[in-house]
Amino acid sequence: MISRRQFFRFIAGLGAFGASTAAYGFGEPVLGLRVTRYDIQPPQWPADFQLRIAAVADLHACDPWMSLERIGAIVERTNALNADVIVLLGDYVAGIRNVTRFIPASEWAAVLAGLKAPLGVHAILGNHDWWDDKTVQREGRGTIVARRALETAGIPVYENDARRLTKDGHAFWLAGLGDQLAYAPARRFRRVRRVGVDDLGATLGKVTDDAPVVLLAHEPDIAMRVPERVALQLSGHTHGGQVRLFGWSPVVPSRYGNRLAYGHTRTNCDVIVSGGLGCSFVPFRLGVPPEIVLVTLGGKGSA
């Protein structure tokens, strides 16, 4: 089986036969943007409690593919959805090398500070955010640059933590899992025994009543271990495979392949995997345009 990197190199090297398709695929990361809506009623969620969640995933800030101006446009589009709460699902730093500028964390975080929702903006971190901090990778501990930047911008970052929120007299828990691949590059330094900093038990252990739970987890694979106690898991990371043809992604960074590549599925809980906004390896998307996700739980669906 070819690797994800090899597949994208193959796509990037398409000849004249695929020139028009390739041109579209390379333009999509810069020009495309859609809102993907899901109206769902998990069995754990009260039918009379409507909650609208806007999810932003995998920005991968860099010039020219995800400029500050484009991030600003995404912020405006997200705010215009009038969601009750906004969640950021990780991978804010660049995921590709062929860029004209790597945007510092302080700059993209300052733009994200423009996000507004009645119940706030809440973030988790992704694997690229961890991998980009070479000092933390080398030492096997510490607070990464991306987290400091988000918190300086006034956006709380959840790492194996949970917070109880309320709307119209209804309570729910927003839980954020630590990244499952945080120290993958650090294995060569032999100072880190665990690859991830995730602790699902500790995260859900902070839920102290029977209010429904929404879990934020950058990588979707944890879904196979998430108990029925959770109503909804929101994830990113896969980019929908970044190439998706007829509902199928040839290469997916998940051990479960297309089952957790993109969209809405159900394990023990409902799971929604965002196709994200930026790119990894090469700035190319086909069949899975950049998206903001809007989830409506309960009630009568979106207005």
XYZ file of C-alpha atoms in Angstrom:
303
model
C 0.000 0.000 0.000
C 1.318 3.451 -0.854
C 1.800 5.999 1.880
C -0.091 9.255 2.138
C 3.032 11.194 1.155
C 3.667 8.980 -1.869
C 0.056 9.342 -2.990
C 0.160 13.130 -2.900
C 3.474 13.137 -4.748
C 1.791 11.062 -7.430
C -1.136 13.513 -7.624
C 1.266 16.453 -7.777
C 3.099 14.836 -10.654
C 0.088 14.262 -12.899
C 0.841 15.036 -16.522
C -1.082 16.804 -19.232
C -3.936 14.308 -19.086
C -4.866 15.472 -15.631
C -3.808 19.089 -15.961
C -7.268 20.577 -15.515
C -8.019 18.379 -12.519
C -4.667 19.174 -10.968
C -5.199 22.905 -11.497
C -8.563 22.684 -9.738
C -7.069 20.669 -6.894
C -4.277 23.157 -6.267
C -6.673 26.112 -6.438
C -9.203 24.614 -4.049
C -7.196 25.193 -0.828
C -6.965 28.914 -1.582
C -10.337 29.622 -3.192
C -12.805 27.069 -1.848
C -14.831 27.372 1.348
C -18.160 25.854 2.279
C -20.313 25.330 5.348
C -21.219 21.684 5.942
C -24.287 21.241 8.139
C -25.304 18.273 10.265
C -28.648 18.069 12.086
C -28.539 15.104 14.454
C -30.350 13.758 17.496
C -28.035 11.524 19.539
C -29.946 9.274 21.956
C -28.036 10.837 24.865
C -29.135 14.360 23.892
C -32.436 15.873 25.182
C -34.843 16.249 22.256
C -36.018 19.653 23.479
C -32.513 21.105 23.794
C -31.178 22.691 20.611
C -27.477 23.522 20.515
C -25.608 24.849 17.485
C -21.867 24.143 17.363
C -19.521 25.639 14.751
C -16.285 23.677 14.307
C -13.078 24.945 12.695
C -10.364 22.351 12.045
C -6.910 22.077 10.506
C -6.172 25.644 9.489
C -2.461 24.993 8.825
C -1.595 28.699 8.688
C 1.006 29.645 6.079
C 1.451 31.869 3.043
C 0.164 31.633 0.384
C -2.158 28.696 1.120
C -3.723 29.858 4.416
C -2.907 33.534 4.811
C -3.973 35.780 7.669
C -6.480 37.357 5.293
C -8.012 33.971 4.545
C -8.124 33.082 8.225
C -9.874 36.412 8.796
C -12.464 35.503 6.159
C -13.006 32.139 7.863
C -13.500 33.935 11.183
C -16.117 36.228 9.620
C -17.920 33.332 7.944
C -17.931 31.342 11.192
C -19.271 34.261 13.224
C -22.046 34.766 10.665
C -23.377 31.269 11.418
C -24.583 32.538 14.823
C -23.623 29.297 16.558
C -24.086 28.959 20.307
C -20.509 27.785 20.746
C -17.410 27.630 18.538
C -14.823 24.872 18.835
C -11.338 24.752 17.314
C -10.155 21.213 16.617
C -6.391 21.647 16.329
C -3.582 21.845 13.753
C -3.183 25.605 13.478
C 0.440 25.526 12.286
C 1.598 24.787 8.742
C 1.523 21.166 7.635
C 3.492 21.600 4.413
C 7.001 22.810 3.534
C 6.402 24.430 0.152
C 5.302 27.797 1.544
C 6.421 31.382 1.124
C 6.097 32.102 4.859
C 5.443 30.180 8.043
C 3.011 32.372 9.974
C 4.020 32.831 13.658
C 1.557 31.523 16.227
C 1.063 34.966 17.725
C -0.256 36.222 14.365
C -2.781 33.499 13.533
C -3.961 33.351 17.149
C -4.636 37.103 17.130
C -6.919 36.637 14.113
C -8.723 33.693 15.736
C -9.379 35.948 18.732
C -12.028 37.573 16.522
C -14.263 34.507 16.819
C -17.353 35.203 18.935
C -20.157 33.013 20.289
C -22.533 33.298 23.289
C -21.012 30.225 24.981
C -17.488 31.091 23.975
C -14.684 29.748 21.804
C -12.898 26.603 22.970
C -9.825 24.870 21.543
C -7.853 21.656 21.536
C -4.443 21.035 19.973
C -3.434 18.843 17.040
C -0.412 16.728 16.210
C 1.207 19.369 13.980
C 0.959 21.926 16.789
C 2.992 19.558 18.968
C 5.428 18.492 16.262
C 6.199 22.092 15.328
C 7.631 22.828 18.792
C 11.075 21.278 18.521
C 12.066 22.192 22.095
C 9.103 20.333 23.592
C 9.732 17.398 21.278
C 13.389 17.248 22.280
C 12.799 17.575 26.016
C 9.653 15.455 26.135
C 7.708 17.973 28.212
C 6.540 21.552 28.334
C 3.814 23.856 27.052
C 3.881 24.197 23.288
C 3.976 27.527 21.451
C 0.533 27.072 19.890
C -1.115 26.638 23.277
C 0.552 29.714 24.704
C -0.535 31.750 21.689
C -4.173 30.662 21.930
C -4.358 31.331 25.644
C -2.722 34.730 25.206
C -5.449 35.482 22.654
C -8.078 34.621 25.272
C -9.040 31.208 23.874
C -9.044 28.406 26.475
C -7.229 25.212 25.480
C -8.501 21.870 26.737
C -6.073 19.033 27.374
C -7.828 16.122 29.075
C -10.216 18.612 30.619
C -13.965 19.272 30.696
C -16.181 22.268 31.364
C -19.878 22.441 32.177
C -21.833 24.954 30.069
C -25.501 25.925 30.083
C -28.000 27.263 27.578
C -31.664 28.047 28.251
C -31.589 26.096 31.503
C -30.015 23.015 29.907
C -26.526 21.891 30.873
C -23.944 20.014 28.831
C -20.262 19.205 29.135
C -17.603 20.227 26.656
C -14.623 17.897 27.002
C -11.282 18.196 25.212
C -8.860 15.304 24.783
C -5.086 15.679 24.680
C -3.513 14.924 21.323
C -3.061 11.245 20.500
C 0.110 11.739 18.401
C 1.759 14.558 20.345
C 5.227 13.022 20.683
C 5.394 10.883 17.557
C 8.584 12.585 16.258
C 10.161 12.501 19.735
C 10.488 8.733 19.752
C 13.892 9.099 18.115
C 15.105 11.011 21.177
C 14.186 8.032 23.386
C 12.946 10.288 26.174
C 9.241 9.768 25.637
C 7.516 6.489 26.389
C 4.080 7.582 25.245
C 3.341 8.942 21.814
C 0.122 10.674 22.889
C -0.814 12.933 25.786
C -4.447 11.802 25.659
C -6.188 10.410 28.737
C -9.800 9.597 27.969
C -10.528 8.266 31.446
C -9.225 11.370 33.181
C -11.076 13.628 30.745
C -14.464 11.996 31.287
C -13.694 11.643 34.987
C -14.088 15.402 35.259
C -17.744 15.122 34.219
C -19.597 15.226 37.529
C -23.265 14.833 36.587
C -25.485 13.220 33.958
C -25.620 16.174 31.543
C -24.731 15.166 27.948
C -21.117 15.315 26.797
C -19.573 16.689 23.604
C -15.994 15.429 23.170
C -13.371 17.263 21.124
C -10.590 14.962 19.860
C -8.247 16.024 17.069
C -7.628 12.524 15.711
C -10.873 10.548 15.230
C -9.501 7.083 16.090
C -10.307 7.450 19.788
C -13.966 7.026 18.779
C -13.591 3.266 19.024
C -12.898 3.639 22.754
C -15.348 6.408 23.588
C -18.156 5.114 25.839
C -21.876 5.599 25.248
C -21.789 8.254 27.967
C -20.628 10.688 25.253
C -23.302 12.095 22.935
C -21.055 13.491 20.194
C -17.388 13.415 19.223
C -16.017 16.152 16.963
C -12.702 15.531 15.187
C -10.493 16.754 12.359
C -7.007 15.567 11.358
C -7.906 13.487 8.283
C -8.735 16.379 5.912
C -11.280 13.919 4.523
C -8.304 12.176 2.949
C -7.664 15.477 1.109
C -8.630 13.587 -2.055
C -12.109 12.026 -2.019
C -13.742 10.421 -5.030
C -17.342 9.140 -5.039
C -17.402 9.085 -1.247
C -14.119 7.197 -0.947
C -10.698 8.480 0.139
C -7.688 6.581 -1.291
C -5.398 7.517 1.608
C -6.636 8.226 5.135
C -4.457 8.947 8.212
C -6.602 6.673 10.398
C -6.140 3.031 11.291
C -9.851 2.599 10.518
C -9.587 3.909 6.973
C -12.702 5.311 5.373
C -14.900 4.513 8.347
C -13.442 7.563 10.120
C -12.201 9.498 7.098
C -14.949 12.084 6.838
C -18.472 13.042 7.789
C -21.018 11.602 10.200
C -20.830 8.065 11.496
C -21.736 6.258 14.683
C -19.715 4.043 16.996
C -20.781 4.058 20.645
C -21.598 7.717 20.079
C -22.239 9.977 17.112
C -18.974 11.038 15.450
C -18.450 13.899 13.016
C -15.079 14.224 11.266
C -14.467 17.585 9.618
C -12.685 17.794 6.276
C -10.856 20.797 7.710
C -9.571 23.912 5.981
C -5.863 23.579 5.229
C -3.568 20.944 3.758
C -0.816 18.517 4.746
C 2.131 17.394 2.595
C 0.952 19.221 -0.559
C -1.515 22.113 -1.044
C -3.960 19.973 -2.976
C -7.610 19.052 -2.393
C -9.990 17.180 -4.656
C -13.565 16.194 -3.814
C -13.296 17.504 -0.263
C -13.246 21.327 -0.319
C -12.250 23.337 2.747
C -15.154 23.504 5.180
C -16.517 24.987 8.354
C -18.790 22.501 10.113
C -22.078 23.529 11.730
C -23.736 20.904 13.930
C -27.240 21.300 15.292
C -28.059 18.976 18.154
C -31.660 18.425 19.206
C -34.541 20.781 18.569
C -35.916 21.202 15.078
C -32.626 21.532 13.154
C -30.912 24.613 11.857
C -32.776 27.783 11.036
